[in-house]
């Protein structure tokens, strides 16, 4: 690894990588605190920014809720449950033409794109 990570940052990265979920900053803070009881929320917050800028984690933002952090940094998409908030990864491949069409329609030069499926997860749909 090209980055020199402080103990706090290592712990935060470990928390994210060991989780099967997409955690919020607050959830990461609570888990990191179990390993490093002295860690502060500000340190977690700053470390998340650092790790994101370093490309080691990804941040997923939804307009009306807290950001979630993702250990998976390669392009992928998500499905979110509108009832319980469960967020899972989905692997989809998009045809290049779709990206080109979106670019043409908007006049924007594409940098990244994403797809989010909103609906009920299997547990909530029972
Ligand atoms: Zn659900
Ligand atoms: Zn993800």
GROMACS .gro file of C-alpha atoms and ligand atoms in nm:
model
  128
    1UNK     CA    1   0.000   0.000   0.000
    2UNK     CA    2   0.137   0.336  -0.103
    3UNK     CA    3  -0.029   0.522   0.180
    4UNK     CA    4   0.098   0.547   0.530
    5UNK     CA    5  -0.208   0.498   0.743
    6UNK     CA    6  -0.230   0.603   1.104
    7UNK     CA    7  -0.365   0.353   1.353
    8UNK     CA    8  -0.704   0.526   1.350
    9UNK     CA    9  -0.727   0.513   0.972
   10UNK     CA   10  -0.625   0.145   0.970
   11UNK     CA   11  -0.898   0.065   1.220
   12UNK     CA   12  -1.160   0.254   1.020
   13UNK     CA   13  -1.057   0.081   0.698
   14UNK     CA   14  -1.070  -0.253   0.879
   15UNK     CA   15  -1.421  -0.180   1.009
   16UNK     CA   16  -1.543  -0.099   0.657
   17UNK     CA   17  -1.371  -0.396   0.492
   18UNK     CA   18  -1.497  -0.645   0.749
   19UNK     CA   19  -1.857  -0.533   0.726
   20UNK     CA   20  -2.106  -0.691   0.491
   21UNK     CA   21  -2.311  -0.374   0.510
   22UNK     CA   22  -2.267  -0.025   0.372
   23UNK     CA   23  -2.213   0.159   0.698
   24UNK     CA   24  -2.287   0.521   0.780
   25UNK     CA   25  -2.020   0.738   0.946
   26UNK     CA   26  -2.199   0.696   1.277
   27UNK     CA   27  -2.207   0.317   1.251
   28UNK     CA   28  -1.837   0.316   1.161
   29UNK     CA   29  -1.767   0.539   1.460
   30UNK     CA   30  -1.948   0.301   1.698
   31UNK     CA   31  -1.761  -0.002   1.563
   32UNK     CA   32  -1.423   0.176   1.562
   33UNK     CA   33  -1.483   0.278   1.923
   34UNK     CA   34  -1.501  -0.087   2.024
   35UNK     CA   35  -1.147  -0.131   1.893
   36UNK     CA   36  -1.009   0.213   1.981
   37UNK     CA   37  -1.215   0.350   2.271
   38UNK     CA   38  -1.050   0.693   2.256
   39UNK     CA   39  -1.136   0.762   1.892
   40UNK     CA   40  -1.352   1.070   1.832
   41UNK     CA   41  -1.626   1.120   1.576
   42UNK     CA   42  -1.423   1.404   1.420
   43UNK     CA   43  -1.130   1.166   1.365
   44UNK     CA   44  -1.361   0.911   1.204
   45UNK     CA   45  -1.512   1.178   0.985
   46UNK     CA   46  -1.174   1.312   0.873
   47UNK     CA   47  -1.035   0.963   0.820
   48UNK     CA   48  -1.330   0.870   0.602
   49UNK     CA   49  -1.259   1.172   0.386
   50UNK     CA   50  -0.891   1.075   0.367
   51UNK     CA   51  -0.964   0.712   0.279
   52UNK     CA   52  -1.213   0.822   0.015
   53UNK     CA   53  -0.970   1.069  -0.140
   54UNK     CA   54  -0.705   0.795  -0.141
   55UNK     CA   55  -0.944   0.571  -0.335
   56UNK     CA   56  -0.953   0.304  -0.064
   57UNK     CA   57  -1.326   0.335   0.001
   58UNK     CA   58  -1.622   0.486  -0.180
   59UNK     CA   59  -1.895   0.710  -0.049
   60UNK     CA   60  -2.254   0.660  -0.156
   61UNK     CA   61  -2.474   0.964  -0.117
   62UNK     CA   62  -2.847   0.971  -0.116
   63UNK     CA   63  -3.025   1.303  -0.115
   64UNK     CA   64  -3.223   1.256   0.203
   65UNK     CA   65  -3.014   1.025   0.418
   66UNK     CA   66  -2.669   0.987   0.566
   67UNK     CA   67  -2.383   0.887   0.335
   68UNK     CA   68  -2.286   0.523   0.339
   69UNK     CA   69  -1.935   0.397   0.294
   70UNK     CA   70  -1.844   0.116   0.062
   71UNK     CA   71  -1.540  -0.111   0.064
   72UNK     CA   72  -1.597  -0.184  -0.299
   73UNK     CA   73  -1.440   0.090  -0.508
   74UNK     CA   74  -1.485  -0.055  -0.854
   75UNK     CA   75  -1.795   0.059  -1.043
   76UNK     CA   76  -2.108  -0.117  -0.927
   77UNK     CA   77  -2.469  -0.037  -0.854
   78UNK     CA   78  -2.700  -0.064  -0.559
   79UNK     CA   79  -3.047  -0.168  -0.457
   80UNK     CA   80  -3.196   0.011  -0.159
   81UNK     CA   81  -3.497  -0.094   0.045
   82UNK     CA   82  -3.742   0.194   0.080
   83UNK     CA   83  -3.878   0.044   0.403
   84UNK     CA   84  -3.578  -0.066   0.614
   85UNK     CA   85  -3.295   0.110   0.430
   86UNK     CA   86  -3.105  -0.210   0.350
   87UNK     CA   87  -2.849  -0.138   0.079
   88UNK     CA   88  -2.691  -0.410  -0.130
   89UNK     CA   89  -2.450  -0.428  -0.421
   90UNK     CA   90  -2.564  -0.529  -0.765
   91UNK     CA   91  -2.338  -0.610  -1.053
   92UNK     CA   92  -2.473  -0.474  -1.378
   93UNK     CA   93  -2.298  -0.397  -1.697
   94UNK     CA   94  -2.425  -0.110  -1.902
   95UNK     CA   95  -2.381  -0.092  -2.276
   96UNK     CA   96  -2.147   0.185  -2.379
   97UNK     CA   97  -2.424   0.324  -2.602
   98UNK     CA   98  -2.635   0.398  -2.298
   99UNK     CA   99  -2.363   0.616  -2.149
  100UNK     CA  100  -2.309   0.785  -2.484
  101UNK     CA  101  -2.681   0.849  -2.521
  102UNK     CA  102  -2.702   1.001  -2.172
  103UNK     CA  103  -2.404   1.217  -2.254
  104UNK     CA  104  -2.560   1.331  -2.579
  105UNK     CA  105  -2.896   1.411  -2.418
  106UNK     CA  106  -2.743   1.610  -2.134
  107UNK     CA  107  -2.446   1.762  -2.311
  108UNK     CA  108  -2.238   1.643  -2.015
  109UNK     CA  109  -1.908   1.470  -2.045
  110UNK     CA  110  -1.945   1.146  -1.849
  111UNK     CA  111  -1.720   1.089  -1.552
  112UNK     CA  112  -1.916   0.828  -1.369
  113UNK     CA  113  -2.267   0.695  -1.360
  114UNK     CA  114  -2.476   0.480  -1.135
  115UNK     CA  115  -2.799   0.295  -1.113
  116UNK     CA  116  -3.001   0.257  -0.795
  117UNK     CA  117  -3.297   0.027  -0.762
  118UNK     CA  118  -3.545   0.148  -0.500
  119UNK     CA  119  -3.791  -0.107  -0.369
  120UNK     CA  120  -3.871  -0.362  -0.102
  121UNK     CA  121  -3.604  -0.608   0.007
  122UNK     CA  122  -3.703  -0.977   0.038
  123UNK     CA  123  -3.751  -0.942   0.416
  124UNK     CA  124  -3.981  -0.638   0.390
  125UNK     CA  125  -4.172  -0.788   0.098
  126UNK     CA  126  -4.291  -1.091   0.301
  127LIG    ZN1  127  -3.624  -0.391   0.376
  128LIG    ZN1  128  -2.168  -0.103  -0.282
   0.00000   0.00000   0.00000
